[in-house]
Amino acid sequence: MEPRDEPSMRYNLFVESFNELKISEPLMLAIAELGYITPTEVQQQALPILLAGPTDFIGQAATGTGKTAAFGIPLLEQVDPSLKHVQGLVLCPTRELAMQVAGQITLMGKHKGVKALPI
């Protein structure tokens, strides 16, 4: 029987600082400007996996725990601002949440020249 390939075997699932992650300079600048000091628990677990490359991922956490940055930072890392077409899609259950997520992604992507639009 093959040993199961657990995420903890492939990734460092506990990072104490955003500096430990391979995040580009424009995003690190935005992270600092937003006042993010250390990754939240959901960010500590999601960012190493999502920054490592394309994968399926399901993350659940309470409101206000940093989920938008947990998926937004890796999404923004993949966006090429020179290409003027849709490169990412985030589905939200409400208009209010869509507006909030778009606003945060725009703030995180501003130094990279990326904007989000809620539709």
PDB file of C-alpha atoms in Angstrom:
ATOM      1  CA  MET A   1       0.000   0.000   0.000  1.00  0.00           C
ATOM      2  CA  GLU A   2       1.348   3.412  -1.055  1.00  0.00           C
ATOM      3  CA  PRO A   3       1.710   6.061   1.671  1.00  0.00           C
ATOM      4  CA  ARG A   4      -0.815   8.824   1.212  1.00  0.00           C
ATOM      5  CA  ASP A   5       0.658  12.052  -0.165  1.00  0.00           C
ATOM      6  CA  GLU A   6      -0.517  14.497   2.501  1.00  0.00           C
ATOM      7  CA  PRO A   7      -0.131  18.247   1.898  1.00  0.00           C
ATOM      8  CA  SER A   8       2.019  18.473   5.028  1.00  0.00           C
ATOM      9  CA  MET A   9       4.513  16.161   3.317  1.00  0.00           C
ATOM     10  CA  ARG A  10       4.818  18.440   0.273  1.00  0.00           C
ATOM     11  CA  TYR A  11       4.690  21.947   1.733  1.00  0.00           C
ATOM     12  CA  ASN A  12       5.827  23.891   4.751  1.00  0.00           C
ATOM     13  CA  LEU A  13       2.382  24.456   6.256  1.00  0.00           C
ATOM     14  CA  PHE A  14       3.525  26.848   8.926  1.00  0.00           C
ATOM     15  CA  VAL A  15       5.036  30.133   7.844  1.00  0.00           C
ATOM     16  CA  GLU A  16       5.601  32.867  10.381  1.00  0.00           C
ATOM     17  CA  SER A  17       6.151  35.703   7.918  1.00  0.00           C
ATOM     18  CA  PHE A  18       5.121  36.747   4.425  1.00  0.00           C
ATOM     19  CA  ASN A  19       8.883  37.065   3.755  1.00  0.00           C
ATOM     20  CA  GLU A  20       9.189  33.271   3.926  1.00  0.00           C
ATOM     21  CA  LEU A  21       6.945  32.953   0.894  1.00  0.00           C
ATOM     22  CA  LYS A  22       7.898  33.537  -2.732  1.00  0.00           C
ATOM     23  CA  ILE A  23       5.817  36.684  -3.175  1.00  0.00           C
ATOM     24  CA  SER A  24       6.809  39.301  -5.744  1.00  0.00           C
ATOM     25  CA  GLU A  25       7.996  42.754  -4.707  1.00  0.00           C
ATOM     26  CA  PRO A  26       4.858  44.602  -5.921  1.00  0.00           C
ATOM     27  CA  LEU A  27       2.629  42.320  -3.853  1.00  0.00           C
ATOM     28  CA  MET A  28       4.920  42.487  -0.819  1.00  0.00           C
ATOM     29  CA  LEU A  29       4.703  46.294  -0.983  1.00  0.00           C
ATOM     30  CA  ALA A  30       0.893  46.152  -1.070  1.00  0.00           C
ATOM     31  CA  ILE A  31       0.843  43.622   1.783  1.00  0.00           C
ATOM     32  CA  ALA A  32       2.953  45.977   3.897  1.00  0.00           C
ATOM     33  CA  GLU A  33       0.775  48.974   3.003  1.00  0.00           C
ATOM     34  CA  LEU A  34      -2.342  47.035   4.009  1.00  0.00           C
ATOM     35  CA  GLY A  35      -0.758  46.480   7.414  1.00  0.00           C
ATOM     36  CA  TYR A  36      -0.444  42.709   7.149  1.00  0.00           C
ATOM     37  CA  ILE A  37       2.321  41.716   9.571  1.00  0.00           C
ATOM     38  CA  THR A  38       2.098  37.952   9.887  1.00  0.00           C
ATOM     39  CA  PRO A  39      -0.047  35.514   7.924  1.00  0.00           C
ATOM     40  CA  THR A  40      -3.264  34.392   9.575  1.00  0.00           C
ATOM     41  CA  GLU A  41      -3.873  30.692  10.141  1.00  0.00           C
ATOM     42  CA  VAL A  42      -5.747  30.234   6.856  1.00  0.00           C
ATOM     43  CA  GLN A  43      -3.010  32.156   5.016  1.00  0.00           C
ATOM     44  CA  GLN A  44      -0.277  30.075   6.677  1.00  0.00           C
ATOM     45  CA  GLN A  45      -1.927  26.930   5.398  1.00  0.00           C
ATOM     46  CA  ALA A  46      -3.129  28.094   1.975  1.00  0.00           C
ATOM     47  CA  LEU A  47      -0.355  30.329   0.653  1.00  0.00           C
ATOM     48  CA  PRO A  48       2.470  27.732   0.481  1.00  0.00           C
ATOM     49  CA  ILE A  49       0.197  25.366  -1.427  1.00  0.00           C
ATOM     50  CA  LEU A  50      -1.381  27.928  -3.756  1.00  0.00           C
ATOM     51  CA  LEU A  51       1.904  29.723  -4.515  1.00  0.00           C
ATOM     52  CA  ALA A  52       3.547  26.406  -5.439  1.00  0.00           C
ATOM     53  CA  GLY A  53       1.496  26.091  -8.620  1.00  0.00           C
ATOM     54  CA  PRO A  54      -1.876  25.165 -10.028  1.00  0.00           C
ATOM     55  CA  THR A  55      -3.906  22.919  -7.773  1.00  0.00           C
ATOM     56  CA  ASP A  56      -7.379  22.338  -6.472  1.00  0.00           C
ATOM     57  CA  PHE A  57      -7.880  23.756  -3.015  1.00  0.00           C
ATOM     58  CA  ILE A  58     -10.761  24.121  -0.599  1.00  0.00           C
ATOM     59  CA  GLY A  59     -10.280  26.397   2.378  1.00  0.00           C
ATOM     60  CA  GLN A  60     -12.815  27.200   5.068  1.00  0.00           C
ATOM     61  CA  ALA A  61     -12.410  29.813   7.753  1.00  0.00           C
ATOM     62  CA  ALA A  62     -14.559  32.246   9.691  1.00  0.00           C
ATOM     63  CA  THR A  63     -15.348  35.765   8.508  1.00  0.00           C
ATOM     64  CA  GLY A  64     -12.451  38.176   8.956  1.00  0.00           C
ATOM     65  CA  THR A  65      -9.677  35.579   9.000  1.00  0.00           C
ATOM     66  CA  GLY A  66      -7.904  36.626   5.791  1.00  0.00           C
ATOM     67  CA  LYS A  67      -9.382  34.289   3.201  1.00  0.00           C
ATOM     68  CA  THR A  68      -9.361  36.956   0.470  1.00  0.00           C
ATOM     69  CA  ALA A  69      -5.602  37.413   0.790  1.00  0.00           C
ATOM     70  CA  ALA A  70      -5.141  33.635   1.072  1.00  0.00           C
ATOM     71  CA  PHE A  71      -6.481  33.115  -2.446  1.00  0.00           C
ATOM     72  CA  GLY A  72      -5.966  36.657  -3.795  1.00  0.00           C
ATOM     73  CA  ILE A  73      -2.190  36.781  -3.421  1.00  0.00           C
ATOM     74  CA  PRO A  74      -1.609  33.576  -5.436  1.00  0.00           C
ATOM     75  CA  LEU A  75      -4.184  34.716  -8.006  1.00  0.00           C
ATOM     76  CA  LEU A  76      -2.424  38.065  -8.421  1.00  0.00           C
ATOM     77  CA  GLU A  77       0.962  36.358  -8.756  1.00  0.00           C
ATOM     78  CA  GLN A  78      -0.353  34.558 -11.837  1.00  0.00           C
ATOM     79  CA  VAL A  79      -1.852  37.634 -13.519  1.00  0.00           C
ATOM     80  CA  ASP A  80       0.099  39.256 -16.352  1.00  0.00           C
ATOM     81  CA  PRO A  81      -0.913  42.948 -16.356  1.00  0.00           C
ATOM     82  CA  SER A  82       0.249  43.388 -19.960  1.00  0.00           C
ATOM     83  CA  LEU A  83      -2.553  41.078 -21.119  1.00  0.00           C
ATOM     84  CA  LYS A  84      -5.783  43.020 -21.293  1.00  0.00           C
ATOM     85  CA  HIS A  85      -8.291  40.245 -20.765  1.00  0.00           C
ATOM     86  CA  VAL A  86      -9.874  38.392 -17.852  1.00  0.00           C
ATOM     87  CA  GLN A  87      -7.293  36.200 -16.144  1.00  0.00           C
ATOM     88  CA  GLY A  88      -9.088  35.247 -12.967  1.00  0.00           C
ATOM     89  CA  LEU A  89     -12.587  34.717 -11.675  1.00  0.00           C
ATOM     90  CA  VAL A  90     -13.773  34.721  -8.077  1.00  0.00           C
ATOM     91  CA  LEU A  91     -17.343  33.650  -7.391  1.00  0.00           C
ATOM     92  CA  CYS A  92     -19.036  35.241  -4.385  1.00  0.00           C
ATOM     93  CA  PRO A  93     -22.470  34.422  -2.952  1.00  0.00           C
ATOM     94  CA  THR A  94     -23.569  38.048  -2.523  1.00  0.00           C
ATOM     95  CA  ARG A  95     -23.147  41.379  -4.257  1.00  0.00           C
ATOM     96  CA  GLU A  96     -21.727  42.914  -1.086  1.00  0.00           C
ATOM     97  CA  LEU A  97     -19.076  40.230  -0.742  1.00  0.00           C
ATOM     98  CA  ALA A  98     -18.193  40.533  -4.451  1.00  0.00           C
ATOM     99  CA  MET A  99     -17.624  44.263  -3.980  1.00  0.00           C
ATOM    100  CA  GLN A 100     -15.520  43.686  -0.861  1.00  0.00           C
ATOM    101  CA  VAL A 101     -13.366  40.997  -2.522  1.00  0.00           C
ATOM    102  CA  ALA A 102     -12.866  43.104  -5.660  1.00  0.00           C
ATOM    103  CA  GLY A 103     -11.806  46.050  -3.518  1.00  0.00           C
ATOM    104  CA  GLN A 104      -9.239  43.998  -1.597  1.00  0.00           C
ATOM    105  CA  ILE A 105      -7.843  42.384  -4.737  1.00  0.00           C
ATOM    106  CA  THR A 106      -7.513  45.830  -6.334  1.00  0.00           C
ATOM    107  CA  LEU A 107      -5.632  47.092  -3.257  1.00  0.00           C
ATOM    108  CA  MET A 108      -3.323  44.062  -3.271  1.00  0.00           C
ATOM    109  CA  GLY A 109      -2.727  44.325  -7.030  1.00  0.00           C
ATOM    110  CA  LYS A 110      -2.256  48.088  -7.320  1.00  0.00           C
ATOM    111  CA  HIS A 111       1.564  48.028  -7.543  1.00  0.00           C
ATOM    112  CA  LYS A 112       1.340  45.347 -10.198  1.00  0.00           C
ATOM    113  CA  GLY A 113      -1.185  47.366 -12.207  1.00  0.00           C
ATOM    114  CA  VAL A 114      -4.037  44.910 -11.664  1.00  0.00           C
ATOM    115  CA  LYS A 115      -7.622  45.874 -10.917  1.00  0.00           C
ATOM    116  CA  ALA A 116     -10.625  43.741 -10.053  1.00  0.00           C
ATOM    117  CA  LEU A 117     -14.165  44.456 -11.154  1.00  0.00           C
ATOM    118  CA  PRO A 118     -17.250  43.082  -9.423  1.00  0.00           C
ATOM    119  CA  ILE A 119     -19.958  42.053 -11.863  1.00  0.00           C
TER     120      ILE A 119
END
